[in-house]
PDB file of C-alpha atoms in Angstrom:
ATOM      1  CA  MET A   1     114.978  27.797 126.295  1.00  0.00           C
ATOM      2  CA  LYS A   2     114.871  31.498 125.496  1.00  0.00           C
ATOM      3  CA  ILE A   3     114.848  32.538 121.843  1.00  0.00           C
ATOM      4  CA  GLY A   4     115.574  36.046 120.592  1.00  0.00           C
ATOM      5  CA  ILE A   5     113.972  37.189 117.369  1.00  0.00           C
ATOM      6  CA  ALA A   6     114.542  40.290 115.271  1.00  0.00           C
ATOM      7  CA  ASN A   7     113.266  41.457 111.923  1.00  0.00           C
ATOM      8  CA  ASP A   8     112.858  44.342 109.562  1.00  0.00           C
ATOM      9  CA  HIS A   9     109.643  45.358 107.832  1.00  0.00           C
ATOM     10  CA  GLY A  10     110.099  42.575 105.244  1.00  0.00           C
ATOM     11  CA  GLY A  11     110.118  39.945 107.978  1.00  0.00           C
ATOM     12  CA  TYR A  12     107.404  41.344 110.233  1.00  0.00           C
ATOM     13  CA  LYS A  13     104.465  39.213 109.088  1.00  0.00           C
ATOM     14  CA  LEU A  14     106.409  35.953 109.230  1.00  0.00           C
ATOM     15  CA  LYS A  15     107.913  36.933 112.588  1.00  0.00           C
ATOM     16  CA  THR A  16     104.482  37.298 114.200  1.00  0.00           C
ATOM     17  CA  LYS A  17     103.589  33.755 113.147  1.00  0.00           C
ATOM     18  CA  ILE A  18     106.916  32.391 114.378  1.00  0.00           C
ATOM     19  CA  VAL A  19     106.594  34.100 117.766  1.00  0.00           C
ATOM     20  CA  ASP A  20     103.105  32.648 118.273  1.00  0.00           C
ATOM     21  CA  TYR A  21     104.320  29.199 117.247  1.00  0.00           C
ATOM     22  CA  LEU A  22     107.352  29.256 119.548  1.00  0.00           C
ATOM     23  CA  LYS A  23     105.273  30.390 122.522  1.00  0.00           C
ATOM     24  CA  ARG A  24     102.749  27.597 121.896  1.00  0.00           C
ATOM     25  CA  LYS A  25     105.666  25.131 121.938  1.00  0.00           C
ATOM     26  CA  GLY A  26     106.759  26.431 125.339  1.00  0.00           C
ATOM     27  CA  TYR A  27     109.720  28.570 124.364  1.00  0.00           C
ATOM     28  CA  GLU A  28     110.306  31.916 126.007  1.00  0.00           C
ATOM     29  CA  VAL A  29     110.618  34.525 123.250  1.00  0.00           C
ATOM     30  CA  GLU A  30     112.301  37.911 123.390  1.00  0.00           C
ATOM     31  CA  ASP A  31     111.077  40.009 120.461  1.00  0.00           C
ATOM     32  CA  TYR A  32     113.460  42.811 119.484  1.00  0.00           C
ATOM     33  CA  GLY A  33     111.218  44.139 116.730  1.00  0.00           C
ATOM     34  CA  THR A  34     110.398  45.763 114.475  1.00  0.00           C
ATOM     35  CA  PHE A  35     106.712  45.722 115.276  1.00  0.00           C
ATOM     36  CA  SER A  36     105.150  46.814 111.982  1.00  0.00           C
ATOM     37  CA  THR A  37     105.616  46.793 108.231  1.00  0.00           C
ATOM     38  CA  ASP A  38     106.889  50.390 108.264  1.00  0.00           C
ATOM     39  CA  SER A  39     110.293  50.632 106.595  1.00  0.00           C
ATOM     40  CA  VAL A  40     113.261  50.322 108.997  1.00  0.00           C
ATOM     41  CA  ASP A  41     116.970  49.561 108.774  1.00  0.00           C
ATOM     42  CA  TYR A  42     117.641  45.887 109.553  1.00  0.00           C
ATOM     43  CA  PRO A  43     121.143  46.456 111.028  1.00  0.00           C
ATOM     44  CA  ASP A  44     119.618  48.206 114.049  1.00  0.00           C
ATOM     45  CA  PHE A  45     117.661  45.071 114.943  1.00  0.00           C
ATOM     46  CA  ALA A  46     120.404  42.628 113.926  1.00  0.00           C
ATOM     47  CA  PHE A  47     122.964  44.308 116.176  1.00  0.00           C
ATOM     48  CA  GLN A  48     120.601  44.189 119.146  1.00  0.00           C
ATOM     49  CA  LEU A  49     119.816  40.505 118.598  1.00  0.00           C
ATOM     50  CA  GLY A  50     123.479  39.644 118.120  1.00  0.00           C
ATOM     51  CA  THR A  51     124.469  41.450 121.290  1.00  0.00           C
ATOM     52  CA  GLU A  52     121.786  39.684 123.316  1.00  0.00           C
ATOM     53  CA  VAL A  53     122.919  36.277 122.011  1.00  0.00           C
ATOM     54  CA  VAL A  54     126.592  36.953 122.724  1.00  0.00           C
ATOM     55  CA  GLU A  55     125.768  38.263 126.202  1.00  0.00           C
ATOM     56  CA  LYS A  56     123.753  35.047 126.812  1.00  0.00           C
ATOM     57  CA  LYS A  57     120.521  36.940 127.507  1.00  0.00           C
ATOM     58  CA  VAL A  58     118.912  34.559 125.016  1.00  0.00           C
ATOM     59  CA  ASP A  59     120.049  31.075 124.036  1.00  0.00           C
ATOM     60  CA  TYR A  60     119.652  31.372 120.259  1.00  0.00           C
ATOM     61  CA  GLY A  61     118.501  33.930 117.734  1.00  0.00           C
ATOM     62  CA  ILE A  62     116.276  34.068 114.688  1.00  0.00           C
ATOM     63  CA  ALA A  63     116.707  36.983 112.282  1.00  0.00           C
ATOM     64  CA  ILE A  64     114.334  37.777 109.420  1.00  0.00           C
ATOM     65  CA  CYS A  65     114.444  40.261 106.560  1.00  0.00           C
ATOM     66  CA  ARG A  66     113.012  40.144 103.034  1.00  0.00           C
ATOM     67  CA  SER A  67     115.821  37.902 101.736  1.00  0.00           C
ATOM     68  CA  GLY A  68     117.507  36.908 105.002  1.00  0.00           C
ATOM     69  CA  ILE A  69     120.824  37.968 103.530  1.00  0.00           C
ATOM     70  CA  GLY A  70     121.211  41.538 104.764  1.00  0.00           C
ATOM     71  CA  ILE A  71     120.214  40.782 108.322  1.00  0.00           C
ATOM     72  CA  SER A  72     122.593  37.785 108.407  1.00  0.00           C
ATOM     73  CA  ILE A  73     125.479  39.986 107.285  1.00  0.00           C
ATOM     74  CA  ALA A  74     124.616  42.548 109.964  1.00  0.00           C
ATOM     75  CA  CYS A  75     124.298  39.891 112.694  1.00  0.00           C
ATOM     76  CA  ASN A  76     127.745  38.580 111.810  1.00  0.00           C
ATOM     77  CA  LYS A  77     129.280  41.986 112.485  1.00  0.00           C
ATOM     78  CA  VAL A  78     128.668  41.411 116.199  1.00  0.00           C
ATOM     79  CA  LYS A  79     131.766  39.813 117.707  1.00  0.00           C
ATOM     80  CA  GLY A  80     130.915  36.286 118.829  1.00  0.00           C
ATOM     81  CA  VAL A  81     127.951  35.756 116.525  1.00  0.00           C
ATOM     82  CA  ARG A  82     127.892  32.872 114.079  1.00  0.00           C
ATOM     83  CA  CYS A  83     124.798  33.578 112.010  1.00  0.00           C
ATOM     84  CA  ALA A  84     123.883  31.263 109.148  1.00  0.00           C
ATOM     85  CA  LYS A  85     121.469  32.283 106.407  1.00  0.00           C
ATOM     86  CA  VAL A  86     119.390  29.144 105.940  1.00  0.00           C
ATOM     87  CA  ASP A  87     116.932  28.070 103.259  1.00  0.00           C
ATOM     88  CA  SER A  88     116.173  24.487 104.241  1.00  0.00           C
ATOM     89  CA  THR A  89     115.953  22.083 107.140  1.00  0.00           C
ATOM     90  CA  LYS A  90     119.232  20.569 105.934  1.00  0.00           C
ATOM     91  CA  ASP A  91     120.923  23.996 106.192  1.00  0.00           C
ATOM     92  CA  ALA A  92     119.443  24.449 109.680  1.00  0.00           C
ATOM     93  CA  LYS A  93     120.727  21.068 110.816  1.00  0.00           C
ATOM     94  CA  MET A  94     124.199  21.484 109.356  1.00  0.00           C
ATOM     95  CA  CYS A  95     124.728  24.994 110.717  1.00  0.00           C
ATOM     96  CA  ARG A  96     124.182  23.638 114.232  1.00  0.00           C
ATOM     97  CA  LEU A  97     126.029  20.325 113.833  1.00  0.00           C
ATOM     98  CA  ASP A  98     129.143  21.661 112.135  1.00  0.00           C
ATOM     99  CA  ASN A  99     129.252  25.405 112.808  1.00  0.00           C
ATOM    100  CA  ASP A 100     127.488  25.767 116.158  1.00  0.00           C
ATOM    101  CA  ALA A 101     125.546  28.708 114.698  1.00  0.00           C
ATOM    102  CA  ASN A 102     123.977  30.785 117.449  1.00  0.00           C
ATOM    103  CA  ILE A 103     121.644  32.703 115.102  1.00  0.00           C
ATOM    104  CA  ILE A 104     119.849  31.708 111.928  1.00  0.00           C
ATOM    105  CA  ALA A 105     118.607  34.150 109.340  1.00  0.00           C
ATOM    106  CA  ILE A 106     115.662  33.341 107.119  1.00  0.00           C
ATOM    107  CA  SER A 107     113.794  35.068 104.341  1.00  0.00           C
ATOM    108  CA  GLY A 108     110.548  36.775 105.266  1.00  0.00           C
ATOM    109  CA  ALA A 109     109.220  35.682 101.882  1.00  0.00           C
ATOM    110  CA  ILE A 110     109.220  31.926 102.522  1.00  0.00           C
ATOM    111  CA  TRP A 111     106.113  29.914 103.257  1.00  0.00           C
ATOM    112  CA  THR A 112     105.272  29.841 106.985  1.00  0.00           C
ATOM    113  CA  GLY A 113     105.258  26.044 107.201  1.00  0.00           C
ATOM    114  CA  LYS A 114     108.730  25.850 105.715  1.00  0.00           C
ATOM    115  CA  ALA A 115     109.995  28.526 108.123  1.00  0.00           C
ATOM    116  CA  LEU A 116     108.606  26.618 111.108  1.00  0.00           C
ATOM    117  CA  ASP A 117     110.178  23.365 109.906  1.00  0.00           C
ATOM    118  CA  ILE A 118     113.536  25.143 109.565  1.00  0.00           C
ATOM    119  CA  ILE A 119     113.257  26.621 113.049  1.00  0.00           C
ATOM    120  CA  ASP A 120     112.240  23.278 114.588  1.00  0.00           C
ATOM    121  CA  MET A 121     115.269  21.592 113.016  1.00  0.00           C
ATOM    122  CA  TYR A 122     117.606  24.380 114.156  1.00  0.00           C
ATOM    123  CA  LEU A 123     116.367  24.313 117.748  1.00  0.00           C
ATOM    124  CA  LYS A 124     116.389  20.539 118.130  1.00  0.00           C
ATOM    125  CA  THR A 125     119.851  20.020 116.624  1.00  0.00           C
ATOM    126  CA  GLU A 126     122.828  20.144 118.952  1.00  0.00           C
ATOM    127  CA  HIS A 127     126.370  20.938 117.945  1.00  0.00           C
ATOM    128  CA  ILE A 128     128.434  17.763 117.809  1.00  0.00           C
ATOM    129  CA  ALA A 129     131.902  18.477 119.072  1.00  0.00           C
ATOM    130  CA  SER A 130     134.552  17.140 116.743  1.00  0.00           C
ATOM    131  CA  GLU A 131     138.174  18.077 116.348  1.00  0.00           C
ATOM    132  CA  ARG A 132     137.866  19.375 112.795  1.00  0.00           C
ATOM    133  CA  HIS A 133     134.703  21.442 113.279  1.00  0.00           C
ATOM    134  CA  ASP A 134     135.766  22.817 116.646  1.00  0.00           C
ATOM    135  CA  ARG A 135     139.173  23.703 115.172  1.00  0.00           C
ATOM    136  CA  ARG A 136     137.442  25.736 112.454  1.00  0.00           C
ATOM    137  CA  ILE A 137     135.139  27.493 114.920  1.00  0.00           C
ATOM    138  CA  LYS A 138     138.169  28.317 117.070  1.00  0.00           C
ATOM    139  CA  LYS A 139     139.914  29.877 114.065  1.00  0.00           C
ATOM    140  CA  ILE A 140     136.925  32.183 113.567  1.00  0.00           C
ATOM    141  CA  THR A 141     136.865  33.110 117.246  1.00  0.00           C
ATOM    142  CA  ASP A 142     140.637  33.628 117.383  1.00  0.00           C
ATOM    143  CA  TYR A 143     140.525  35.850 114.291  1.00  0.00           C
ATOM    144  CA  GLU A 144     137.816  37.994 115.862  1.00  0.00           C
ATOM    145  CA  GLU A 145     139.802  38.267 119.075  1.00  0.00           C
ATOM    146  CA  GLU A 146     142.950  39.266 117.239  1.00  0.00           C
ATOM    147  CA  HIS A 147     141.430  41.715 114.752  1.00  0.00           C
ATOM    148  CA  TYR A 148     138.369  43.161 116.506  1.00  0.00           C
ATOM    149  CA  LYS A 149     139.485  44.092 120.007  1.00  0.00           C
TER     150      LYS A 149
END
């Protein structure tokens, strides 16, 4: 499985730990930066990650900024992205089960162990097709198709 990861300066330190962890677990990781704690604009990295996920160059994405909120908003501007800002393993599980999220966004300020637990849960959980959840996902996709051509 190939995982894309993107961050701003507020997520850099956590990102480096996540990348090392994922590689040790056997995942292929595509790191879209940033590569330091120098101030940058998170949308630049979010848009690149989102595009790579939608174009299937990576299977799933992980986005990190200081709060996780801004980068999740930016990721969701890419047509076809379903990015969930998650704070717990329960959030990570539910965003895959119900929403088939293709990117998660986390806060760069959370404890590393918690971040790794969240990522493990996200990557091991598969979307469970059901009429009601798939109907809702289709409404999102149809809206994007109709309004963002």
